[in-house]
């Protein structure tokens, strides 16, 4: 089995709103898949369909080779789910809640497993009820319950959006540490998180997965490298822009940005020659690697262009 | 099936820790203590408020007055309190999304409905029986007469009515996303049943007869067999409502 999850031509609309037009992707076993999209793009809906909490209008989803059915799907045995706002029973302690979950999934040696999970997410096994928990603590408990049944596929819906910087960092480390043991599908709109830990990225926009590939390939396909020059003043920057005219140049204040495809060294020498010829001395010259943010905007821009055409 | 005891435990823990059981028990015990007491004190209260101006001679209170108070309190105020306390049992879970984690762990949805129903039923039987016993004891102490020969037979329909009433609450709660719309369903059902009760022919088949004829049965002026159809309807409706709640929950978005 190569792909633990396949989503084939899935469509979903709520009333007259077509949330998902045609979503089609698969996740290879063992990868960490970052699911990116704007708010309301349909990330949560897609995830809920994978868990059988939502019924697709069209299309099929399989987890671990088995088709997902609406309601009580058997595929949930091998999945763990962390909802965007996990809801617990306020009157229980974390250990009691995990015990309830463990009894439902039918885990042997519940005590050890629960103690291990609480330790993993850094919650104390004391008598404090969930009522008094902060969102960050609830998120920790959420990840503990999601990992409790040792799932093969872990689905996290915007897991880092409620956490403070330190908590976010810890959480990402935790996800990254699961690499190889668990396949992770996590959605977010914080692109730096995706860049940090995921090896594959899917960009959901306009109800379709506009791009779905490894980070490296996305960089190759959509990434535009840039060289950023800083100049002494605005007038010089304008002169610089004119001097570099044959290239794709943008000037803003004292900053001049050159976007190029292909070889860095060739482009730099072309720039330097032009600058020497025009007698312009830049304050600094810097190579900028494309960020996922640029790729994301590029992909969305392409989608709009295709839509308009 | 394996998960049913687990969920039942969760339900009982919930009702205990959220003080629902306690509040209900206290309210019902107050009713149980008040019923014989009010019956006993009514003549004195009347005398105090009207003084000597009250021309007619007040009859001496009997056990009939005590039990009348009991069935009036429980059958009207009591079940209303039950409806308020339990109308959020499912709708709160749906509104908050607390079932998502459990269902995605493989919890069958029918188990949720059945565990809730069993838990409600257990609480009803325990609380109601306790308050019945209290009233019985006090009534026997204050009014040692023989005017209420069929105490148990009169109580049985009330117990059975709970089966029906709790199923109505659970069904309404499953339809709703907040406890108030769940409560509305229960009130509507009771309203319709009381309207139906205006037709004499339907009375013995109507579940509300189970909370209306208790005194007649207790005193022996009506037999339990007479309202057996009402009991059968109540039990059948309860079963259908629970099955219906499962069907509704199966379609509900969590």
Coordinates of C-alpha atoms in Angstrom, one line a residue:
Chain A
X1 CA 0.0 0.0 0.0
X2 CA 1.6 3.2 -1.2
X3 CA -1.1 5.8 -0.5
X4 CA -2.8 5.7 2.9
X5 CA -5.3 8.2 1.8
X6 CA -6.9 8.8 -1.6
X7 CA -9.5 11.4 -2.4
X8 CA -11.0 11.0 -5.8
X9 CA -13.1 13.7 -7.6
X10 CA -14.9 14.7 -4.5
X11 CA -17.6 17.4 -4.7
X12 CA -19.5 19.0 -1.9
X13 CA -22.0 21.8 -1.8
X14 CA -23.9 23.3 1.1
X15 CA -27.1 24.6 -0.4
X16 CA -26.2 26.7 -3.4
X17 CA -22.6 27.1 -2.2
X18 CA -20.2 24.8 -4.0
X19 CA -17.5 24.4 -1.4
X20 CA -15.5 21.7 -3.2
X21 CA -15.7 21.4 -7.0
X22 CA -13.4 18.6 -7.8
X23 CA -10.9 17.6 -5.1
X24 CA -8.5 14.9 -6.1
X25 CA -5.3 13.9 -4.3
X26 CA -3.6 11.2 -2.4
X27 CA -1.1 11.0 0.5
X28 CA 1.7 8.5 0.4
X29 CA 2.2 6.5 3.6
X30 CA 4.6 8.1 6.0
X31 CA 4.5 11.7 4.7
X32 CA 3.5 14.9 6.5
X33 CA 1.0 16.6 4.3
X34 CA 0.4 20.3 4.7
X35 CA -3.1 21.3 3.6
X36 CA -3.1 25.0 2.8
X37 CA -5.9 27.3 1.9
X38 CA -7.7 30.5 2.9
X39 CA -10.4 30.5 5.5
X40 CA -13.5 28.9 4.1
X41 CA -11.6 27.2 1.3
X42 CA -13.1 23.9 2.4
X43 CA -10.2 22.4 4.3
X44 CA -12.3 21.4 7.3
X45 CA -15.0 20.0 5.1
X46 CA -12.5 17.8 3.2
X47 CA -11.2 16.5 6.5
X48 CA -14.6 15.8 7.9
X49 CA -15.4 13.9 4.8
X50 CA -12.3 11.8 5.3
X51 CA -13.6 10.9 8.8
X52 CA -17.1 10.1 7.6
X53 CA -18.6 13.1 9.4
X54 CA -19.8 14.7 6.2
X55 CA -21.1 13.0 3.1
X56 CA -19.5 13.9 -0.3
X57 CA -22.0 14.7 -3.1
X58 CA -19.8 12.9 -5.5
X59 CA -16.5 11.1 -5.5
X60 CA -14.9 8.5 -3.3
X61 CA -12.4 8.5 -0.4
X62 CA -10.4 5.6 0.8
X63 CA -8.3 5.3 3.9
X64 CA -5.8 2.4 4.1
X65 CA -7.5 0.9 1.0
X66 CA -10.9 0.8 2.5
X67 CA -13.7 3.1 1.3
X68 CA -14.9 5.8 3.8
X69 CA -18.7 5.7 4.5
X70 CA -20.8 8.3 6.1
X71 CA -21.8 7.8 9.7
X72 CA -19.8 5.2 11.5
X73 CA -16.9 4.4 9.1
X74 CA -14.6 1.5 9.9
X75 CA -11.7 3.4 8.6
X76 CA -11.8 5.5 11.7
X77 CA -10.0 2.6 13.5
X78 CA -6.8 3.7 11.9
X79 CA -7.3 7.4 12.0
X80 CA -6.8 10.0 14.7
X81 CA -8.5 13.3 14.5
X82 CA -7.8 16.6 16.2
X83 CA -10.7 19.1 15.4
X84 CA -10.0 22.8 15.0
X85 CA -11.7 23.5 18.3
X86 CA -11.7 20.2 20.2
X87 CA -14.7 19.9 22.6
X88 CA -14.4 17.8 25.7
X89 CA -16.5 17.0 28.7
X90 CA -15.7 19.8 31.1
X91 CA -16.5 17.8 34.2
X92 CA -13.9 15.2 33.6
X93 CA -10.2 15.2 34.3
X94 CA -7.9 14.7 31.3
X95 CA -7.1 11.1 32.5
X96 CA -10.8 10.3 32.8
X97 CA -11.5 11.7 29.3
X98 CA -8.7 9.6 27.8
X99 CA -9.9 6.6 29.7
X100 CA -13.3 7.1 28.1
X101 CA -11.7 7.3 24.6
X102 CA -9.5 4.3 25.3
X103 CA -12.5 2.2 26.4
X104 CA -14.4 3.2 23.2
X105 CA -11.5 2.3 20.9
X106 CA -10.8 -0.9 23.0
X107 CA -7.2 -0.3 24.0
X108 CA -5.5 -2.8 26.2
X109 CA -3.4 -1.6 29.1
X110 CA -5.2 1.7 29.3
X111 CA -3.4 3.0 32.3
X112 CA 0.1 2.9 30.8
X113 CA -1.1 4.2 27.5
X114 CA -2.9 7.1 29.1
X115 CA 0.1 8.0 31.3
X116 CA 2.3 7.9 28.3
X117 CA 0.0 10.2 26.3
X118 CA -0.3 12.7 29.1
X119 CA 3.4 12.7 29.5
X120 CA 3.9 13.2 25.7
X121 CA 1.7 16.3 25.6
X122 CA 2.9 17.6 28.9
X123 CA -0.3 17.4 30.9
X124 CA -0.2 16.4 34.6
X125 CA -2.3 13.4 35.6
X126 CA -3.9 15.3 38.5
X127 CA -7.5 16.0 39.6
X128 CA -7.9 19.3 37.7
X129 CA -11.0 19.2 35.5
X130 CA -11.0 20.2 31.9
X131 CA -13.4 23.1 32.8
X132 CA -10.4 25.2 33.9
X133 CA -8.2 24.5 30.8
X134 CA -6.9 27.2 28.5
X135 CA -7.2 26.7 24.8
X136 CA -3.6 25.6 24.6
X137 CA -4.1 22.9 27.2
X138 CA -7.2 21.7 25.4
X139 CA -5.2 21.5 22.2
X140 CA -2.7 19.3 24.1
X141 CA -5.4 17.1 25.3
X142 CA -6.8 17.1 21.8
X143 CA -3.5 15.7 20.4
X144 CA -3.3 13.2 23.2
X145 CA -6.8 11.8 22.4
X146 CA -6.0 11.8 18.7
X147 CA -2.8 9.8 19.2
X148 CA -4.3 7.5 21.8
X149 CA -5.2 4.6 19.5
X150 CA -1.9 4.7 17.7
X151 CA -3.4 5.8 14.4
X152 CA -1.8 5.2 11.1
X153 CA -3.3 8.5 9.7
X154 CA -3.4 11.6 11.9
X155 CA -5.7 14.4 10.8
X156 CA -5.2 17.8 12.4
X157 CA -7.4 20.7 11.6
X158 CA -5.5 24.0 12.1
X159 CA -3.7 22.6 15.1
X160 CA -1.4 25.5 15.7
X161 CA -3.8 28.5 15.3
X162 CA -4.8 28.5 19.0
X163 CA -1.3 28.2 20.4
X164 CA 1.2 30.7 21.6
X165 CA 4.6 30.8 19.9
X166 CA 6.2 28.5 22.4
X167 CA 3.2 26.1 22.3
X168 CA 3.2 26.2 18.5
X169 CA 6.9 25.4 18.4
X170 CA 6.4 22.4 20.7
X171 CA 3.5 21.2 18.7
X172 CA 5.4 21.3 15.4
X173 CA 8.3 19.5 17.0
X174 CA 5.9 16.8 18.2
X175 CA 4.3 16.4 14.7
X176 CA 7.8 16.3 13.2
X177 CA 8.8 13.7 15.6
X178 CA 6.0 11.4 14.4
X179 CA 7.5 11.3 10.9
X180 CA 7.9 7.8 9.8
X181 CA 5.5 6.3 12.4
X182 CA 2.4 8.2 11.4
X183 CA 1.1 9.8 8.2
X184 CA 0.0 13.3 9.1
X185 CA -2.5 15.4 7.3
X186 CA -2.7 18.9 8.8
X187 CA -4.4 22.0 7.6
X188 CA -3.3 25.5 8.3
X189 CA -3.1 29.0 6.9
X190 CA 0.3 29.6 8.6
X191 CA 2.6 28.8 5.7
X192 CA 5.8 28.9 7.7
X193 CA 4.5 25.9 9.7
X194 CA 4.0 23.9 6.5
X195 CA 7.4 24.9 5.3
X196 CA 9.0 23.8 8.5
X197 CA 7.7 20.3 8.9
X198 CA 5.7 19.0 5.8
X199 CA 7.2 17.2 2.9
X200 CA 4.1 17.5 0.7
X201 CA 1.8 20.4 0.2
X202 CA -1.7 20.7 -1.2
X203 CA -3.1 24.1 -2.0
X204 CA -6.9 24.3 -1.9
X205 CA -8.5 27.2 -3.7
X206 CA -11.8 27.8 -5.4
X207 CA -13.0 24.3 -4.5
X208 CA -10.1 22.6 -6.3
X209 CA -6.7 21.5 -5.2
X210 CA -4.7 23.9 -7.4
X211 CA -1.3 22.3 -6.6
X212 CA -0.3 19.2 -4.8
X213 CA 3.2 18.1 -4.8
X214 CA 6.4 17.9 -2.7
X215 CA 7.8 21.2 -1.5
X216 CA 10.8 20.8 -3.8
X217 CA 8.7 20.3 -6.9
X218 CA 6.5 23.2 -6.0
X219 CA 9.5 25.4 -5.7
X220 CA 10.7 24.3 -9.1
X221 CA 7.3 24.8 -10.7
X222 CA 6.0 28.0 -9.1
X223 CA 8.9 29.5 -7.2
X224 CA 10.4 32.6 -8.7
X225 CA 13.8 33.5 -7.4
X226 CA 14.6 37.1 -6.7
X227 CA 17.6 39.3 -6.3
X228 CA 17.0 42.2 -4.0
X229 CA 19.2 45.4 -4.3
X230 CA 19.2 48.1 -1.8
X231 CA 20.3 51.6 -3.1
X232 CA 21.2 54.8 -1.4
X233 CA 18.1 56.8 -2.3
X234 CA 14.9 56.7 -4.4
X235 CA 16.3 58.5 -7.3
X236 CA 19.2 56.1 -7.6
X237 CA 16.7 53.2 -7.3
X238 CA 14.8 54.6 -10.3
X239 CA 18.0 54.9 -12.3
X240 CA 18.9 51.4 -11.3
X241 CA 15.5 50.2 -12.5
X242 CA 16.0 51.8 -15.9
X243 CA 19.5 50.4 -16.2
X244 CA 18.2 46.9 -15.5
X245 CA 15.2 47.4 -17.8
X246 CA 15.6 44.2 -20.0
X247 CA 15.1 42.1 -16.8
X248 CA 11.9 41.8 -14.8
X249 CA 12.5 44.7 -12.4
X250 CA 10.4 46.4 -9.7
X251 CA 11.4 49.4 -7.7
X252 CA 9.9 50.4 -4.5
X253 CA 11.5 53.2 -2.4
X254 CA 15.2 52.3 -2.3
X255 CA 14.6 48.6 -2.9
X256 CA 14.9 47.2 -6.4
X257 CA 13.7 43.6 -6.9
X258 CA 14.8 41.5 -9.9
X259 CA 12.8 38.3 -10.6
X260 CA 14.6 35.7 -12.6
X261 CA 14.3 32.1 -13.8
X262 CA 17.3 29.9 -14.1
X263 CA 20.8 30.3 -13.1
X264 CA 21.7 32.7 -10.2
X265 CA 25.3 33.4 -11.2
X266 CA 24.4 34.3 -14.8
X267 CA 21.7 36.7 -13.6
X268 CA 24.0 38.4 -11.0
X269 CA 26.8 39.0 -13.5
X270 CA 24.3 40.5 -15.9
X271 CA 23.0 42.8 -13.2
X272 CA 26.5 43.8 -12.0
X273 CA 27.7 44.6 -15.6
X274 CA 24.6 46.7 -16.1
X275 CA 25.2 48.6 -12.8
X276 CA 28.9 49.2 -13.6
X277 CA 27.9 50.5 -17.1
X278 CA 25.4 52.9 -15.5
X279 CA 27.8 53.8 -12.7
X280 CA 25.5 52.8 -9.9
X281 CA 26.8 51.4 -6.6
X282 CA 24.2 49.4 -4.6
X283 CA 24.3 49.4 -0.8
X284 CA 23.6 45.7 -0.8
X285 CA 22.7 42.8 -3.1
X286 CA 20.9 39.7 -1.8
X287 CA 19.6 36.5 -3.1
X288 CA 16.1 35.7 -2.0
X289 CA 14.7 32.2 -2.1
X290 CA 11.0 31.9 -2.9
X291 CA 8.9 31.3 0.1
X292 CA 5.8 29.2 0.3
X293 CA 3.8 32.4 0.6
X294 CA 5.0 33.5 -2.8
X295 CA 4.2 30.1 -4.2
X296 CA 0.8 30.2 -2.6
X297 CA 0.0 33.6 -4.0
X298 CA 1.3 32.5 -7.4
X299 CA -0.9 29.4 -7.4
X300 CA -3.9 31.4 -6.4
X301 CA -3.1 34.1 -9.0
X302 CA -2.8 31.4 -11.7
X303 CA -6.2 30.0 -10.6
X304 CA -7.8 33.5 -10.9
X305 CA -6.1 34.0 -14.3
X306 CA -7.4 30.7 -15.6
X307 CA -10.8 31.5 -14.2
X308 CA -11.0 34.9 -15.9
X309 CA -9.8 33.6 -19.3
Chain B
X1 CA -22.4 -3.3 22.5
X2 CA -19.1 -3.3 24.3
X3 CA -19.3 0.5 24.4
X4 CA -22.7 0.7 26.0
X5 CA -21.6 0.2 29.6
X6 CA -18.7 2.7 29.0
X7 CA -21.1 5.3 27.8
X8 CA -23.6 4.6 30.5
X9 CA -20.9 5.2 33.0
X10 CA -20.1 8.5 31.3
X11 CA -23.8 9.5 31.4
X12 CA -24.1 8.8 35.1
X13 CA -20.8 10.6 35.9
X14 CA -22.1 13.5 33.9
X15 CA -25.4 13.8 35.7
X16 CA -23.6 13.5 39.0
X17 CA -20.9 16.0 38.4
X18 CA -23.1 18.5 36.7
X19 CA -25.5 18.3 39.7
X20 CA -28.5 17.4 37.6
X21 CA -29.2 14.3 39.6
X22 CA -28.8 16.2 42.9
X23 CA -31.1 19.1 41.9
X24 CA -33.8 16.8 40.7
X25 CA -33.5 14.6 43.8
X26 CA -33.8 17.6 46.0
X27 CA -36.8 19.0 44.1
X28 CA -38.6 15.7 44.2
X29 CA -37.9 15.1 47.9
X30 CA -39.3 18.6 48.6
X31 CA -42.5 17.6 46.7
X32 CA -42.5 14.3 48.6
X33 CA -42.2 16.1 52.0
X34 CA -44.6 18.9 51.1
X35 CA -47.5 16.8 49.9
X36 CA -48.5 15.2 53.2
X37 CA -47.6 18.4 55.1
X38 CA -49.7 20.7 52.9
X39 CA -52.6 18.3 53.2
X40 CA -52.3 18.3 56.9
X41 CA -51.9 22.1 57.3
X42 CA -54.4 23.3 54.7
X43 CA -57.3 23.5 57.2
X44 CA -55.1 25.5 59.6
X45 CA -53.9 27.8 56.9
X46 CA -57.5 28.4 55.8
X47 CA -58.5 29.2 59.4
X48 CA -55.6 31.5 59.9
X49 CA -56.3 33.5 56.7
X50 CA -60.1 33.7 57.1
X51 CA -60.3 33.6 60.8
X52 CA -63.8 33.1 62.4
X53 CA -65.5 34.6 59.3
X54 CA -65.3 31.2 57.5
X55 CA -68.8 29.9 58.0
X56 CA -68.5 26.4 56.7
X57 CA -67.0 23.5 58.6
X58 CA -63.8 22.3 56.9
X59 CA -63.6 18.5 56.4
X60 CA -60.7 16.8 58.2
X61 CA -57.8 16.0 55.8
X62 CA -57.2 12.4 54.9
X63 CA -54.6 10.4 53.1
X64 CA -56.6 11.1 49.9
X65 CA -55.6 14.8 50.2
X66 CA -52.0 13.9 50.8
X67 CA -51.8 11.6 47.7
X68 CA -53.7 14.1 45.6
X69 CA -51.1 16.7 46.4
X70 CA -48.3 14.2 45.5
X71 CA -49.7 13.4 42.1
X72 CA -50.5 17.0 41.4
X73 CA -47.0 18.1 42.3
X74 CA -45.2 15.4 40.4
X75 CA -47.5 15.2 37.4
X76 CA -47.3 19.0 36.8
X77 CA -44.4 20.7 38.3
X78 CA -42.2 17.6 38.7
X79 CA -42.3 16.5 35.0
X80 CA -41.7 20.1 34.0
X81 CA -38.6 20.2 36.1
X82 CA -37.5 16.9 34.6
X83 CA -38.1 18.3 31.1
X84 CA -36.0 21.4 31.9
X85 CA -33.2 19.4 33.4
X86 CA -32.9 16.8 30.7
X87 CA -33.8 18.7 27.5
X88 CA -30.2 19.5 26.8
X89 CA -29.0 15.9 27.2
X90 CA -28.3 15.4 23.4
X91 CA -28.6 18.9 22.0
X92 CA -25.8 20.2 24.2
X93 CA -23.5 17.5 22.8
X94 CA -24.5 18.3 19.3
X95 CA -24.2 22.1 19.9
X96 CA -20.7 21.8 21.5
X97 CA -19.4 19.0 19.2
X98 CA -18.4 16.8 22.1
X99 CA -19.5 13.7 20.2
X100 CA -17.0 14.3 17.3
X101 CA -14.1 12.8 19.2
X102 CA -16.0 9.8 20.3
X103 CA -17.7 8.9 17.0
X104 CA -14.5 9.3 15.1
X105 CA -13.1 6.7 17.5
X106 CA -15.7 4.2 16.4
X107 CA -18.5 4.8 18.9
X108 CA -21.8 3.7 17.2
X109 CA -24.4 6.4 17.3
X110 CA -27.1 4.2 18.6
X111 CA -25.0 3.6 21.7
X112 CA -25.1 7.3 22.4
X113 CA -28.9 7.3 22.3
X114 CA -29.4 4.1 24.3
X115 CA -26.9 5.0 27.0
X116 CA -28.7 8.4 27.5
X117 CA -32.1 6.8 27.6
X118 CA -31.0 4.1 30.1
X119 CA -29.4 6.8 32.3
X120 CA -32.5 9.0 32.2
X121 CA -34.7 6.0 33.0
X122 CA -32.5 5.0 36.0
X123 CA -32.5 8.5 37.4
X124 CA -36.3 8.7 37.0
X125 CA -36.9 5.4 38.7
X126 CA -34.6 6.1 41.6
X127 CA -35.7 9.6 42.3
X128 CA -39.4 8.9 41.8
X129 CA -39.4 5.8 43.9
X130 CA -37.5 7.6 46.7
X131 CA -40.0 10.4 46.8
X132 CA -42.9 8.0 46.6
X133 CA -41.5 6.1 49.6
X134 CA -41.1 9.4 51.5
X135 CA -44.6 10.5 50.8
X136 CA -45.9 7.0 51.7
X137 CA -44.2 7.1 55.1
X138 CA -45.4 10.5 56.0
X139 CA -48.9 9.9 54.8
X140 CA -49.1 6.7 56.8
X141 CA -47.8 8.7 59.8
X142 CA -50.1 11.7 59.5
X143 CA -53.2 10.0 58.1
X144 CA -53.5 6.4 59.4
X145 CA -56.8 5.8 57.5
X146 CA -57.9 3.3 54.9
X147 CA -59.1 5.7 52.2
X148 CA -56.3 4.9 49.8
X149 CA -56.1 1.1 49.4
X150 CA -54.2 0.8 46.1
X151 CA -51.1 3.0 46.7
X152 CA -48.8 0.9 44.5
X153 CA -51.2 0.4 41.7
X154 CA -51.7 4.2 41.6
X155 CA -48.0 4.8 41.5
X156 CA -47.3 2.3 38.6
X157 CA -48.8 4.4 35.8
X158 CA -46.6 7.4 36.9
X159 CA -43.5 5.2 36.7
X160 CA -44.5 4.0 33.2
X161 CA -45.3 7.5 32.1
X162 CA -41.7 8.4 32.7
X163 CA -40.6 5.8 30.1
X164 CA -42.7 7.7 27.5
X165 CA -41.9 11.2 28.7
X166 CA -38.1 10.7 28.8
X167 CA -38.2 9.2 25.3
X168 CA -40.0 12.4 24.2
X169 CA -37.4 14.6 25.8
X170 CA -34.6 12.6 24.3
X171 CA -36.1 12.6 20.8
X172 CA -36.7 16.4 21.0
X173 CA -33.2 16.9 22.3
X174 CA -31.8 14.9 19.4
X175 CA -33.6 17.1 16.9
X176 CA -32.2 20.3 18.4
X177 CA -28.9 22.1 18.7
X178 CA -29.8 23.9 21.9
X179 CA -31.8 22.8 24.9
X180 CA -34.6 25.3 24.4
X181 CA -35.8 24.0 21.1
X182 CA -35.6 20.5 22.6
X183 CA -37.8 21.7 25.4
X184 CA -40.2 23.2 22.9
X185 CA -40.8 19.8 21.3
X186 CA -41.6 18.2 24.7
X187 CA -44.1 21.0 25.4
X188 CA -45.7 20.7 22.0
X189 CA -46.1 16.9 22.5
X190 CA -47.7 17.4 25.9
X191 CA -49.9 20.2 24.5
X192 CA -51.2 17.9 21.8
X193 CA -51.8 15.0 24.2
X194 CA -53.8 17.3 26.5
X195 CA -55.9 18.4 23.5
X196 CA -56.5 14.8 22.5
X197 CA -57.6 14.1 26.1
X198 CA -60.6 16.4 25.5
X199 CA -62.1 13.5 23.5
X200 CA -63.6 11.0 25.9
X201 CA -63.1 8.1 23.6
X202 CA -59.4 8.6 23.3
X203 CA -58.8 9.1 27.1
X204 CA -57.9 5.6 28.0
X205 CA -55.4 5.3 25.2
X206 CA -53.7 8.6 25.9
X207 CA -50.4 8.4 27.8
X208 CA -51.4 11.5 29.8
X209 CA -54.0 9.3 31.5
X210 CA -51.0 7.8 33.3
X211 CA -50.6 11.0 35.3
X212 CA -54.2 11.9 35.4
X213 CA -56.0 8.8 36.8
X214 CA -53.5 7.9 39.6
X215 CA -55.9 9.1 42.4
X216 CA -58.9 7.2 40.9
X217 CA -56.8 4.0 40.9
X218 CA -55.3 4.7 44.4
X219 CA -58.8 5.1 45.8
X220 CA -60.1 2.1 43.9
X221 CA -62.7 4.0 41.7
X222 CA -60.9 3.0 38.5
X223 CA -59.0 -0.2 37.8
X224 CA -55.6 -0.4 36.3
X225 CA -56.9 -2.6 33.5
X226 CA -59.0 0.4 32.3
X227 CA -55.9 2.4 31.5
X228 CA -53.8 -0.6 30.3
X229 CA -54.3 0.7 26.6
X230 CA -52.7 4.0 27.7
X231 CA -49.8 2.2 29.2
X232 CA -49.3 0.1 26.1
X233 CA -49.4 3.2 23.9
X234 CA -46.9 4.9 26.2
X235 CA -44.5 2.0 26.1
X236 CA -44.8 1.5 22.3
X237 CA -44.4 5.2 21.7
X238 CA -41.3 5.2 24.0
X239 CA -39.7 2.4 21.9
X240 CA -40.6 4.1 18.7
X241 CA -39.2 7.5 19.9
X242 CA -35.9 5.9 21.0
X243 CA -35.6 4.2 17.6
X244 CA -36.5 7.5 16.0
X245 CA -33.9 9.3 18.0
X246 CA -31.3 6.8 16.7
X247 CA -32.4 7.5 13.1
X248 CA -32.3 11.2 13.6
X249 CA -28.8 11.1 15.2
X250 CA -27.6 8.9 12.3
X251 CA -28.4 11.8 10.0
X252 CA -27.3 14.6 12.3
X253 CA -24.1 16.5 11.5
X254 CA -21.9 16.3 14.6

